[in-house]
Amino acid sequence: MATVSVGRFVPLPGQTVYLTDRASPRFAGHPVRLLITAETTPSEFDDRRGHSARNAAWLSLTGYELDPRGRRLNLREHVSVYAAGIILVGEPGVPRHADRA
């Protein structure tokens, strides 16, 4: 059985996440499954404020969108998402800062 974590970890390359309307309004009605291919970084706004990915409210993800069978569809770069709305399936990533989870 897969472990499911919501908004408590920073995804690592090789992990799969689900992005729904909780992660960004643009995914309402069309959730996306994303295979992370690069290090997760804080959003541009949080980066300018000096936040790391572990304590940023918004994260920037890069990875391949997957179809229902797990095949790569297209590369999505710098997808800005609300950290608390990321659904991670599999082993946890990096734990987020305790009071920002």
CSV table of C-alpha atoms in Angstrom, one decimal:
chain,number,residue,atom,x,y,z
A,1,MET,CA,0.0,0.0,0.0
A,2,ALA,CA,1.4,3.4,-0.9
A,3,THR,CA,2.0,6.1,1.6
A,4,VAL,CA,0.1,9.3,1.0
A,5,SER,CA,1.3,12.6,2.5
A,6,VAL,CA,-0.4,16.0,2.0
A,7,GLY,CA,1.6,19.2,2.4
A,8,ARG,CA,4.0,17.9,4.9
A,9,PHE,CA,7.1,17.2,2.7
A,10,VAL,CA,9.1,18.8,0.0
A,11,PRO,CA,9.1,16.4,-3.0
A,12,LEU,CA,12.4,14.9,-4.2
A,13,PRO,CA,13.4,14.0,-7.7
A,14,GLY,CA,12.0,10.6,-8.6
A,15,GLN,CA,8.9,11.0,-6.5
A,16,THR,CA,5.3,11.4,-7.9
A,17,VAL,CA,2.9,14.0,-6.7
A,18,TYR,CA,-0.7,14.8,-7.4
A,19,LEU,CA,-1.6,18.4,-8.0
A,20,THR,CA,-5.3,19.4,-7.4
A,21,ASP,CA,-7.1,22.6,-6.8
A,22,ARG,CA,-5.7,22.6,-3.3
A,23,ALA,CA,-2.2,23.1,-4.8
A,24,SER,CA,-3.4,25.7,-7.4
A,25,PRO,CA,-6.7,26.9,-8.8
A,26,ARG,CA,-5.5,26.1,-12.3
A,27,PHE,CA,-5.7,22.3,-11.5
A,28,ALA,CA,-9.4,22.6,-10.6
A,29,GLY,CA,-11.3,20.0,-12.7
A,30,HIS,CA,-8.0,18.7,-14.2
A,31,PRO,CA,-5.7,17.2,-11.5
A,32,VAL,CA,-2.1,16.5,-12.7
A,33,ARG,CA,0.2,13.7,-11.7
A,34,LEU,CA,3.8,14.9,-11.9
A,35,LEU,CA,7.0,12.9,-11.7
A,36,ILE,CA,9.5,15.2,-10.1
A,37,THR,CA,12.7,15.5,-12.1
A,38,ALA,CA,14.6,18.4,-10.5
A,39,GLU,CA,15.2,19.7,-7.0
A,40,THR,CA,12.1,21.5,-5.5
A,41,THR,CA,12.8,25.1,-4.9
A,42,PRO,CA,10.8,27.9,-3.2
A,43,SER,CA,8.6,30.0,-5.4
A,44,GLU,CA,10.2,33.2,-6.8
A,45,PHE,CA,8.3,35.2,-4.2
A,46,ASP,CA,9.4,33.1,-1.2
A,47,ASP,CA,12.9,32.9,-2.5
A,48,ARG,CA,13.2,36.7,-2.6
A,49,ARG,CA,12.0,36.7,1.0
A,50,GLY,CA,14.8,34.3,2.0
A,51,HIS,CA,12.7,31.2,2.5
A,52,SER,CA,14.1,27.8,1.7
A,53,ALA,CA,11.9,25.1,0.1
A,54,ARG,CA,11.4,23.6,3.6
A,55,ASN,CA,9.6,26.7,4.9
A,56,ALA,CA,8.2,28.3,1.8
A,57,ALA,CA,4.4,28.6,1.4
A,58,TRP,CA,4.7,28.2,-2.4
A,59,LEU,CA,7.0,25.8,-4.2
A,60,SER,CA,8.3,25.6,-7.7
A,61,LEU,CA,8.2,22.1,-9.2
A,62,THR,CA,9.7,20.6,-12.4
A,63,GLY,CA,8.7,17.3,-13.8
A,64,TYR,CA,6.9,15.2,-16.3
A,65,GLU,CA,3.1,15.1,-16.4
A,66,LEU,CA,2.1,11.5,-16.4
A,67,ASP,CA,-0.9,9.9,-18.1
A,68,PRO,CA,-3.1,7.4,-16.2
A,69,ARG,CA,-0.8,4.5,-17.2
A,70,GLY,CA,2.3,6.4,-15.8
A,71,ARG,CA,3.7,7.3,-19.3
A,72,ARG,CA,5.4,10.7,-19.6
A,73,LEU,CA,3.3,13.2,-21.5
A,74,ASN,CA,5.2,16.5,-21.3
A,75,LEU,CA,7.7,18.3,-19.2
A,76,ARG,CA,6.4,21.0,-17.0
A,77,GLU,CA,9.0,23.5,-15.6
A,78,HIS,CA,8.7,25.8,-12.7
A,79,VAL,CA,5.1,24.9,-11.8
A,80,SER,CA,4.2,27.1,-8.8
A,81,VAL,CA,2.0,25.3,-6.2
A,82,TYR,CA,0.8,25.9,-2.7
A,83,ALA,CA,3.0,23.6,-0.6
A,84,ALA,CA,0.2,22.5,1.8
A,85,GLY,CA,-1.9,21.3,-1.2
A,86,ILE,CA,0.7,18.9,-2.7
A,87,ILE,CA,-0.2,15.2,-2.4
A,88,LEU,CA,2.8,13.0,-2.4
A,89,VAL,CA,2.5,9.3,-3.1
A,90,GLY,CA,5.3,7.0,-1.9
A,91,GLU,CA,8.1,7.5,0.5
A,92,PRO,CA,8.2,10.9,2.1
A,93,GLY,CA,10.4,13.7,0.8
A,94,VAL,CA,12.2,16.2,3.0
A,95,PRO,CA,10.1,17.0,6.1
A,96,ARG,CA,8.8,20.6,6.1
A,97,HIS,CA,9.5,23.0,8.9
A,98,ALA,CA,7.3,21.9,11.8
A,99,ASP,CA,5.3,25.1,12.4
A,100,ARG,CA,4.8,25.7,8.6
A,101,ALA,CA,3.4,22.3,7.7
